[in-house]
Short mmCIF file of N, CA and C in Angstrom, two decimals:
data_model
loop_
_atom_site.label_atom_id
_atom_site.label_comp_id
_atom_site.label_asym_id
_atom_site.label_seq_id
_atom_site.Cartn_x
_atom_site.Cartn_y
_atom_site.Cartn_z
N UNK A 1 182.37 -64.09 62.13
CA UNK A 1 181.36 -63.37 61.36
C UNK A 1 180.47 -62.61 62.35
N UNK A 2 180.26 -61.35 61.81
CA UNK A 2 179.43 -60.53 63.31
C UNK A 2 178.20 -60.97 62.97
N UNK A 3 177.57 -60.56 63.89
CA UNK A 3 176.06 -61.21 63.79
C UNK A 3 175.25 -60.06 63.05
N UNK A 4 174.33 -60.59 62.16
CA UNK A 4 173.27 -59.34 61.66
C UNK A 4 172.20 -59.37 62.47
N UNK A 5 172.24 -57.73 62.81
CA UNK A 5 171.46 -57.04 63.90
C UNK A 5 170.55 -55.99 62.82
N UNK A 6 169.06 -56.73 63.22
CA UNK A 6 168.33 -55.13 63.13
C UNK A 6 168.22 -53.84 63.25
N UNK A 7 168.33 -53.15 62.55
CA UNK A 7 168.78 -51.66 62.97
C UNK A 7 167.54 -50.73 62.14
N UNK A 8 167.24 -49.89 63.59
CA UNK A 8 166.20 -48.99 63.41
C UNK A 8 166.69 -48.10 62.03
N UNK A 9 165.72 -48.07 60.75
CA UNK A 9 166.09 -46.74 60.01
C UNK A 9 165.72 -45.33 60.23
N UNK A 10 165.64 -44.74 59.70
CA UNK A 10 165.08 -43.12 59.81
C UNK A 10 163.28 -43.24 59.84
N UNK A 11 163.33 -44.35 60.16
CA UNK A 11 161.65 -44.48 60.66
C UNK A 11 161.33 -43.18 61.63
N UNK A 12 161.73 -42.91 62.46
CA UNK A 12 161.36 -42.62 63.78
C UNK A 12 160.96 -41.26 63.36
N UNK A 13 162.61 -40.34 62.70
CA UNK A 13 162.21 -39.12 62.22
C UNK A 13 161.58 -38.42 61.27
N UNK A 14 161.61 -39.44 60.13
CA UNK A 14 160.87 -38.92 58.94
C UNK A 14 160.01 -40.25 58.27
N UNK A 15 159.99 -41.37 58.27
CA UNK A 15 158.64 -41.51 57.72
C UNK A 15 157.20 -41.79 58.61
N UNK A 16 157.59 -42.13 59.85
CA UNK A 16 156.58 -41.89 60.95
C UNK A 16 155.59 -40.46 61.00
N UNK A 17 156.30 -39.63 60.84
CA UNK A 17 155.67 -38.54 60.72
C UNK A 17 154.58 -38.47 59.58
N UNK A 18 155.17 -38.80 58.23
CA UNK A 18 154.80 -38.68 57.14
C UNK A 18 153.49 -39.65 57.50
N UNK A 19 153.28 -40.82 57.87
CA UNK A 19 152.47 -42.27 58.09
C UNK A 19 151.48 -41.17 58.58
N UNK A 20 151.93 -40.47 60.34
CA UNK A 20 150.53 -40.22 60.90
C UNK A 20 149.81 -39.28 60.57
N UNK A 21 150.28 -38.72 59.55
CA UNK A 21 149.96 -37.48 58.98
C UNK A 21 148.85 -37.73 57.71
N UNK A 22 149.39 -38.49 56.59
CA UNK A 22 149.21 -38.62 55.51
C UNK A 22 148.33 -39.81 55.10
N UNK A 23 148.67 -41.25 55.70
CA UNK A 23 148.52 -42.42 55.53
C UNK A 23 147.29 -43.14 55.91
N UNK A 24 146.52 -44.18 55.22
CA UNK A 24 145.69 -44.22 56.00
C UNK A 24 146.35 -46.27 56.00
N UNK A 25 147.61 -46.73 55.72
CA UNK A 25 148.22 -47.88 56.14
C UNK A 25 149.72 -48.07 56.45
N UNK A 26 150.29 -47.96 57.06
CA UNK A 26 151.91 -48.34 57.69
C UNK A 26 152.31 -49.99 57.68
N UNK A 27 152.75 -50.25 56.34
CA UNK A 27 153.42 -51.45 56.06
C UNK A 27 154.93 -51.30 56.17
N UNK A 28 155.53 -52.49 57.72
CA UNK A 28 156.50 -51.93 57.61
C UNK A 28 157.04 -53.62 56.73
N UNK A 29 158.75 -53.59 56.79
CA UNK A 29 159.10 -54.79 56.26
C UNK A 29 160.10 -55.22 57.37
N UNK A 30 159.94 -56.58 57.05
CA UNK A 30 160.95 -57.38 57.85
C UNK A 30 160.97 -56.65 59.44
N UNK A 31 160.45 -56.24 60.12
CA UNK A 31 160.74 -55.61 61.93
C UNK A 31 160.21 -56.34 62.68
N UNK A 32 161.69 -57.21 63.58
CA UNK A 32 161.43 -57.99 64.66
C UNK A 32 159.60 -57.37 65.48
N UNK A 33 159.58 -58.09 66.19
CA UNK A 33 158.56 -57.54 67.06
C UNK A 33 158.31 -56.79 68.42
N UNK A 34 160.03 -56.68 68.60
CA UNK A 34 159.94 -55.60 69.56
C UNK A 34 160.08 -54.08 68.99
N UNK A 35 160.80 -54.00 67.94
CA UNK A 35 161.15 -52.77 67.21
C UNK A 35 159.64 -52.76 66.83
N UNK A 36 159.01 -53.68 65.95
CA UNK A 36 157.48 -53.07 65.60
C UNK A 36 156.37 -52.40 67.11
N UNK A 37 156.78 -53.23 67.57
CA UNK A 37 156.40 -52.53 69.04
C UNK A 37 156.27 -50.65 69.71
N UNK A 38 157.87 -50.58 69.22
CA UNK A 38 158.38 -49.30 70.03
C UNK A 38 157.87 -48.53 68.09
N UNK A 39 157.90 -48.63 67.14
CA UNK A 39 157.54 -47.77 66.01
C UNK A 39 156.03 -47.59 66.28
N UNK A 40 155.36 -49.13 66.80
CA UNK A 40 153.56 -48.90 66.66
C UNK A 40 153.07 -47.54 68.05
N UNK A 41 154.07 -47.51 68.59
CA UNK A 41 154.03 -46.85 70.27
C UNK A 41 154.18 -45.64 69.90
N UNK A 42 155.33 -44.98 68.58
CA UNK A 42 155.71 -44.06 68.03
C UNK A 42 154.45 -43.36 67.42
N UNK A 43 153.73 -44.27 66.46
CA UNK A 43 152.78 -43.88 65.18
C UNK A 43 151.07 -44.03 66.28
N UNK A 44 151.41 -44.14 67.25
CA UNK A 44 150.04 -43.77 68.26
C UNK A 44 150.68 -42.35 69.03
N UNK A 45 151.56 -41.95 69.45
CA UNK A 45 151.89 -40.95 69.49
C UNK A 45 151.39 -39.96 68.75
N UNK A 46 152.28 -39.84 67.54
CA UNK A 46 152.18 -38.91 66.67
C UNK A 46 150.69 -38.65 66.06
N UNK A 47 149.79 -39.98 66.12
CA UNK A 47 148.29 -40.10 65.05
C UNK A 47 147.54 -39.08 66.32
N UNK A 48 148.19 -39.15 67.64
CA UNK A 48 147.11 -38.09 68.80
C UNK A 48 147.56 -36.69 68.21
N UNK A 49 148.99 -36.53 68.45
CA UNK A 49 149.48 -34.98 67.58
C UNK A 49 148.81 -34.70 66.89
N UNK A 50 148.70 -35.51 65.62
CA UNK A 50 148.24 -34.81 64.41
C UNK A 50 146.44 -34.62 64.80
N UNK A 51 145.88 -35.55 65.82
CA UNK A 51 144.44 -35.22 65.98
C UNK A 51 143.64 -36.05 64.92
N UNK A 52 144.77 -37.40 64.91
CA UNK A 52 143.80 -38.54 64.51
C UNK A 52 143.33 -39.52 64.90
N UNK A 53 142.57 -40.21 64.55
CA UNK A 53 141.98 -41.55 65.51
C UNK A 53 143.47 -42.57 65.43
N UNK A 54 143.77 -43.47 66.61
CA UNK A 54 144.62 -44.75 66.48
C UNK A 54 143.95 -45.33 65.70
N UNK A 55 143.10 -45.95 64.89
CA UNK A 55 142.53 -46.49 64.61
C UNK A 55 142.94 -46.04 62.89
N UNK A 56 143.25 -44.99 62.46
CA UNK A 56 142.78 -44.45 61.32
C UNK A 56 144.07 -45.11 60.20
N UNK A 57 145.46 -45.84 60.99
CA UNK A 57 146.48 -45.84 60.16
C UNK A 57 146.09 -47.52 60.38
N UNK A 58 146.04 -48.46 59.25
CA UNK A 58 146.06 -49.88 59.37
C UNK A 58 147.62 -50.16 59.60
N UNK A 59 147.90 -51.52 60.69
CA UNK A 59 149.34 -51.88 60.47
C UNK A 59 149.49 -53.04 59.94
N UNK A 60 150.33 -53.53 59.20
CA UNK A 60 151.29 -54.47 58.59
C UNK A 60 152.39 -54.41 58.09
N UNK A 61 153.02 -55.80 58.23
CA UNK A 61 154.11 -55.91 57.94
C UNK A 61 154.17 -57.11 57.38
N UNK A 62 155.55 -57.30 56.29
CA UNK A 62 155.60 -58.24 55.17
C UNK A 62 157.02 -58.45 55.80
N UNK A 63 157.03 -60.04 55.65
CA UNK A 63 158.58 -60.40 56.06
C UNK A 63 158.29 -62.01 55.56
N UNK A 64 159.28 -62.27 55.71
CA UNK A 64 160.35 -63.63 54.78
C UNK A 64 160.02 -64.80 55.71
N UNK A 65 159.82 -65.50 55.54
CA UNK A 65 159.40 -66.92 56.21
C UNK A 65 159.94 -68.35 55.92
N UNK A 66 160.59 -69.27 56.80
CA UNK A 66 161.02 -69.83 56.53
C UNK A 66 160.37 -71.02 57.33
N UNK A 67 160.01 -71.95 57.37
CA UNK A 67 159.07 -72.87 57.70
C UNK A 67 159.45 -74.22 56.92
N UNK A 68 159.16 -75.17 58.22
CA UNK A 68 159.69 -76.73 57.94
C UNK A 68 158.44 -77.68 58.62
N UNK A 69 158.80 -78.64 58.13
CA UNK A 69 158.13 -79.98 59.08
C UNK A 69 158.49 -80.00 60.58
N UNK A 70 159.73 -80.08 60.37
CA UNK A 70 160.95 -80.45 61.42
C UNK A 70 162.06 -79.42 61.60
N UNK A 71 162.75 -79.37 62.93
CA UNK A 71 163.78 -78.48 62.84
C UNK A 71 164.85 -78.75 61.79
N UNK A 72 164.84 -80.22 61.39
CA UNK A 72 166.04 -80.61 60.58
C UNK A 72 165.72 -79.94 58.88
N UNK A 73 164.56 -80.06 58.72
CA UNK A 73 163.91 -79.42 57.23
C UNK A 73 164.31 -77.43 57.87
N UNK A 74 163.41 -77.16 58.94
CA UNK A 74 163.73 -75.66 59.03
C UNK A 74 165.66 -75.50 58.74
N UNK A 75 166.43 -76.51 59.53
CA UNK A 75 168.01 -75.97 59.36
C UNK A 75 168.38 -76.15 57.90
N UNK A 76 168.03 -77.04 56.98
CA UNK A 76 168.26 -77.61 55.37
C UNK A 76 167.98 -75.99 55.06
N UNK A 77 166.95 -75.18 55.62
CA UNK A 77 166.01 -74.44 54.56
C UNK A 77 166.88 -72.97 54.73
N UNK A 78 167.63 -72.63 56.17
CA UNK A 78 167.97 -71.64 56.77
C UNK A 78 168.91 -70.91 56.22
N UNK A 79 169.77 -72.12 55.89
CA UNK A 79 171.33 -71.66 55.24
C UNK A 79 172.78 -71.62 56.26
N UNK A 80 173.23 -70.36 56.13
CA UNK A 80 174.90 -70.60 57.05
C UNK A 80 173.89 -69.36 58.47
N UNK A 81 172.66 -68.72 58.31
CA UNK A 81 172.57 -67.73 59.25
C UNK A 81 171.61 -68.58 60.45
N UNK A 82 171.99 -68.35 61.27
CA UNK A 82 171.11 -69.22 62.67
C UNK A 82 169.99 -68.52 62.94
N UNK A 83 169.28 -69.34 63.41
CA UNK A 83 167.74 -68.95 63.42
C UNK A 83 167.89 -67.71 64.66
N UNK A 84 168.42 -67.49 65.55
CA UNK A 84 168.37 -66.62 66.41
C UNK A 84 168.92 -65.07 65.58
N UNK A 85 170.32 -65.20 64.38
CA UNK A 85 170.17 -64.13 63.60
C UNK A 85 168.90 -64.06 62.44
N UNK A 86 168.21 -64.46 62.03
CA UNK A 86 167.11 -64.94 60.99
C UNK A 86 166.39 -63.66 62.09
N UNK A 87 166.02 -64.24 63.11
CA UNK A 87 164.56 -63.75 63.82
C UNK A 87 165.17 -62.38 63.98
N UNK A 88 166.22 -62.28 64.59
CA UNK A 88 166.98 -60.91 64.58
C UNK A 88 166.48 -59.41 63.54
N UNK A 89 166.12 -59.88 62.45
CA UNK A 89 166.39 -59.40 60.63
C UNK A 89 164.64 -59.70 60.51
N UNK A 90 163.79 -60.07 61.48
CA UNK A 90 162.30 -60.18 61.19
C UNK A 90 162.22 -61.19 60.90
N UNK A 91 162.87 -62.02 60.18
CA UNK A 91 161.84 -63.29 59.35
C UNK A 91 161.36 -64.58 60.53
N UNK A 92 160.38 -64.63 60.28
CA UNK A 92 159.43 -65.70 60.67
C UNK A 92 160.49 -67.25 60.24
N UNK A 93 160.29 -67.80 61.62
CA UNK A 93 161.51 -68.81 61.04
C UNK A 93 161.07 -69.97 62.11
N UNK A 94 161.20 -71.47 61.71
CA UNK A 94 161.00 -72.08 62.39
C UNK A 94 159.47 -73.14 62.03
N UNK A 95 159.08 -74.32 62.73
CA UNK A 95 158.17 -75.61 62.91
C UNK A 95 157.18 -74.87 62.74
N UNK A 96 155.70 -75.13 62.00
CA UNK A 96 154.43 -74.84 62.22
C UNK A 96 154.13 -74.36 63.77
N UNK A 97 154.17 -75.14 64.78
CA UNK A 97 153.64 -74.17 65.96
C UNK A 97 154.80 -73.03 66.29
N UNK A 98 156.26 -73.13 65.64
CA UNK A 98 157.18 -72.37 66.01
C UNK A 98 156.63 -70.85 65.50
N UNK A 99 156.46 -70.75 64.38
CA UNK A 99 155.88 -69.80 63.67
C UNK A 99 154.43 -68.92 64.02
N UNK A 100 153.66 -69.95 64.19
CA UNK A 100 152.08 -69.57 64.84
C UNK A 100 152.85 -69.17 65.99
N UNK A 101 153.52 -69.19 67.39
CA UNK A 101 153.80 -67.96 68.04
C UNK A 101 154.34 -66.94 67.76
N UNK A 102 155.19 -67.01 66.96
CA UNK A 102 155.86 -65.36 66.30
C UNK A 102 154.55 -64.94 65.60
N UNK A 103 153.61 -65.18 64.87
CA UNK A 103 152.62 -64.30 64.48
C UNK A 103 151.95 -64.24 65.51
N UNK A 104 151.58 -64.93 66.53
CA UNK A 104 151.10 -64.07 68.09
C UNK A 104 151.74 -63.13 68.41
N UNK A 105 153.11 -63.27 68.60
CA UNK A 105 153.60 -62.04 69.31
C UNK A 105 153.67 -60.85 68.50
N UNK A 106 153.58 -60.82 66.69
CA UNK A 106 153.11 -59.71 66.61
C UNK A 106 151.66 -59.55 66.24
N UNK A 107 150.78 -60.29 66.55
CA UNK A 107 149.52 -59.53 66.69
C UNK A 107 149.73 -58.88 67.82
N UNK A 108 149.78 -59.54 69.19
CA UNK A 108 150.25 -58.58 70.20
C UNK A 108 150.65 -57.45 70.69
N UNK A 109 151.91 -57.02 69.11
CA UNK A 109 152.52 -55.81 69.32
C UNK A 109 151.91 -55.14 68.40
N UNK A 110 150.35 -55.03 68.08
CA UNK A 110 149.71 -54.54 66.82
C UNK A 110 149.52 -54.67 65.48
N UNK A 111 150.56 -55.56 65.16
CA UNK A 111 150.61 -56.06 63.40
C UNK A 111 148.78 -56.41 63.14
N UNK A 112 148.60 -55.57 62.38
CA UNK A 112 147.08 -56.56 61.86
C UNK A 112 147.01 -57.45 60.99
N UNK A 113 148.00 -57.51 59.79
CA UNK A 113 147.73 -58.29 58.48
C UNK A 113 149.69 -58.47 58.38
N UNK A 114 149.71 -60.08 58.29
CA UNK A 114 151.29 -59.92 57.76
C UNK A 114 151.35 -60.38 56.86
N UNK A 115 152.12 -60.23 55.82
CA UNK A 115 152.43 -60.51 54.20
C UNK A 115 153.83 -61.56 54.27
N UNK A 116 153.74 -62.97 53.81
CA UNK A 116 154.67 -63.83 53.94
C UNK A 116 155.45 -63.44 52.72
N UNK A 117 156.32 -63.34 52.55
CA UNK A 117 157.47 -63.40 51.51
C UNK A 117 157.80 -64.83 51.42
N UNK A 118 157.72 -66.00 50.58
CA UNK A 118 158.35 -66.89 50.54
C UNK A 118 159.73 -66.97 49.53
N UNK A 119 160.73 -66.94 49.95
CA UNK A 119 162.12 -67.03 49.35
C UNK A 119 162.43 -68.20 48.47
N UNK A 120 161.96 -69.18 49.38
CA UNK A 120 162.69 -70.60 49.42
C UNK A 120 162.69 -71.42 48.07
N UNK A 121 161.79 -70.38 46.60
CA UNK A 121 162.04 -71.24 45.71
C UNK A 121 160.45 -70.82 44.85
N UNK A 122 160.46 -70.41 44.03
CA UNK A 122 158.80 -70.35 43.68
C UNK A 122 158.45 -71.47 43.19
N UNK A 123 158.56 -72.25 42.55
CA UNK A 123 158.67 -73.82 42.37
C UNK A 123 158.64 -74.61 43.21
N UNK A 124 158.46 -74.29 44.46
CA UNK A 124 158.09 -75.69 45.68
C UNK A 124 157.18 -75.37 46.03
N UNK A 125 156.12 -76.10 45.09
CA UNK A 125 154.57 -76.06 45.15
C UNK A 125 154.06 -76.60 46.50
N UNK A 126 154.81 -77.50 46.73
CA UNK A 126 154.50 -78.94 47.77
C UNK A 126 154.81 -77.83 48.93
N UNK A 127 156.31 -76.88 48.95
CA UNK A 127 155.83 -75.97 50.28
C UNK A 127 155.33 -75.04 50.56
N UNK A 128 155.21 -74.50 49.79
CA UNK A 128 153.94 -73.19 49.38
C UNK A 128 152.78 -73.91 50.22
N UNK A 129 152.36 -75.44 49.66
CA UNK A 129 151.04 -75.90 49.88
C UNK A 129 151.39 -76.56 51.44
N UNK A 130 152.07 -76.50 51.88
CA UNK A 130 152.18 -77.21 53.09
C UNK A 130 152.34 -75.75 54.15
N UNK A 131 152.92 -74.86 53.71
CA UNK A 131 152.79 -73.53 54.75
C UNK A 131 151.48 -72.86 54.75
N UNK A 132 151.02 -73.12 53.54
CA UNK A 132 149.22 -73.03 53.44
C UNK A 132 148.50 -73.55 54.26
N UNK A 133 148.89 -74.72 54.55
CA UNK A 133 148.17 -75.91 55.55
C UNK A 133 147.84 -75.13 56.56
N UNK A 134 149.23 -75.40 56.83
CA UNK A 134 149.63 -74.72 58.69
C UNK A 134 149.26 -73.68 58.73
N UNK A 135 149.72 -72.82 58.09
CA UNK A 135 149.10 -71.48 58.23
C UNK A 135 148.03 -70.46 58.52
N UNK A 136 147.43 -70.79 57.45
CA UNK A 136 145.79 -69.81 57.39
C UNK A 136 144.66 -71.09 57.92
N UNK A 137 144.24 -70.30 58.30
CA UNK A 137 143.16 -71.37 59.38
C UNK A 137 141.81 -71.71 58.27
N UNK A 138 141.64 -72.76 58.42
CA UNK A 138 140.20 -73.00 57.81
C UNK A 138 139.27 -72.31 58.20
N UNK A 139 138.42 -72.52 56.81
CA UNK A 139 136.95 -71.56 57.05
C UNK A 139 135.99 -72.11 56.66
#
């Protein structure tokens, strides 16, 4: 089975443009964090072209999350695709602190706000409420 690989879309040529031009937020979906990287590098480019502030386009991105207690709950939860293709395809995958570094590394690469997609079932209250835990920090 080949492996699923992220693949840049027509981001680069036509809706990037459209973003630094038009937009005042660039939500992308599912993009590892090096590709969000080289697009956020793109849409600071283009926001100087057009003679706008970096500042003026908000970034986020919404992607799929898969989150466990344990690696043995994360593999139950994963399916037949391995976490190294998972992360491949964007999704956040992996243990409470596994996860809290992938949302470091894309704050890092500029993400400001990420939108969890939970897949795993809308009816698993108990993990909804347990990725809640871990997740969003008390206030």
């Amino acid at each position: 089975r080949p492996a699923l690989r992220w693949t840049l879309p027509r981001w680069p040529k036509r809706t990037m443009p459209l973003v630094a031009r038009f937009a005042d937020e660039w939500n992308g979906v599912g993009i590892p964090a090096d590709h969000f990287r080289r697009l956020n590098s793109l849409l600071d480019d283009l926001l100087k072209e057009e003679g706008r502030p970096l500042d003026s386009v908000r970034r986020t991105l919404m992607t799929r999350i898969i989150i466990g207690r344990d690696q043995d709950q994360v593999d139950q939860r994963r399916g037949d695709a391995s976490v190294d293709e998972l992360r491949e395809r964007g999704v956040l995958v992996g243990t409470p602190d596994q996860v809290r570094e992938q949302l470091r590394e894309l704050e890092a690469v500029g993400v400001e706000v990420v939108m969890l997609q939970w897949l795993e079932g809308l009816d698993d209250i108990e993990g909804l409420e347990f990725m809640a835990r871990e997740l969003i920090p008390a206030s």
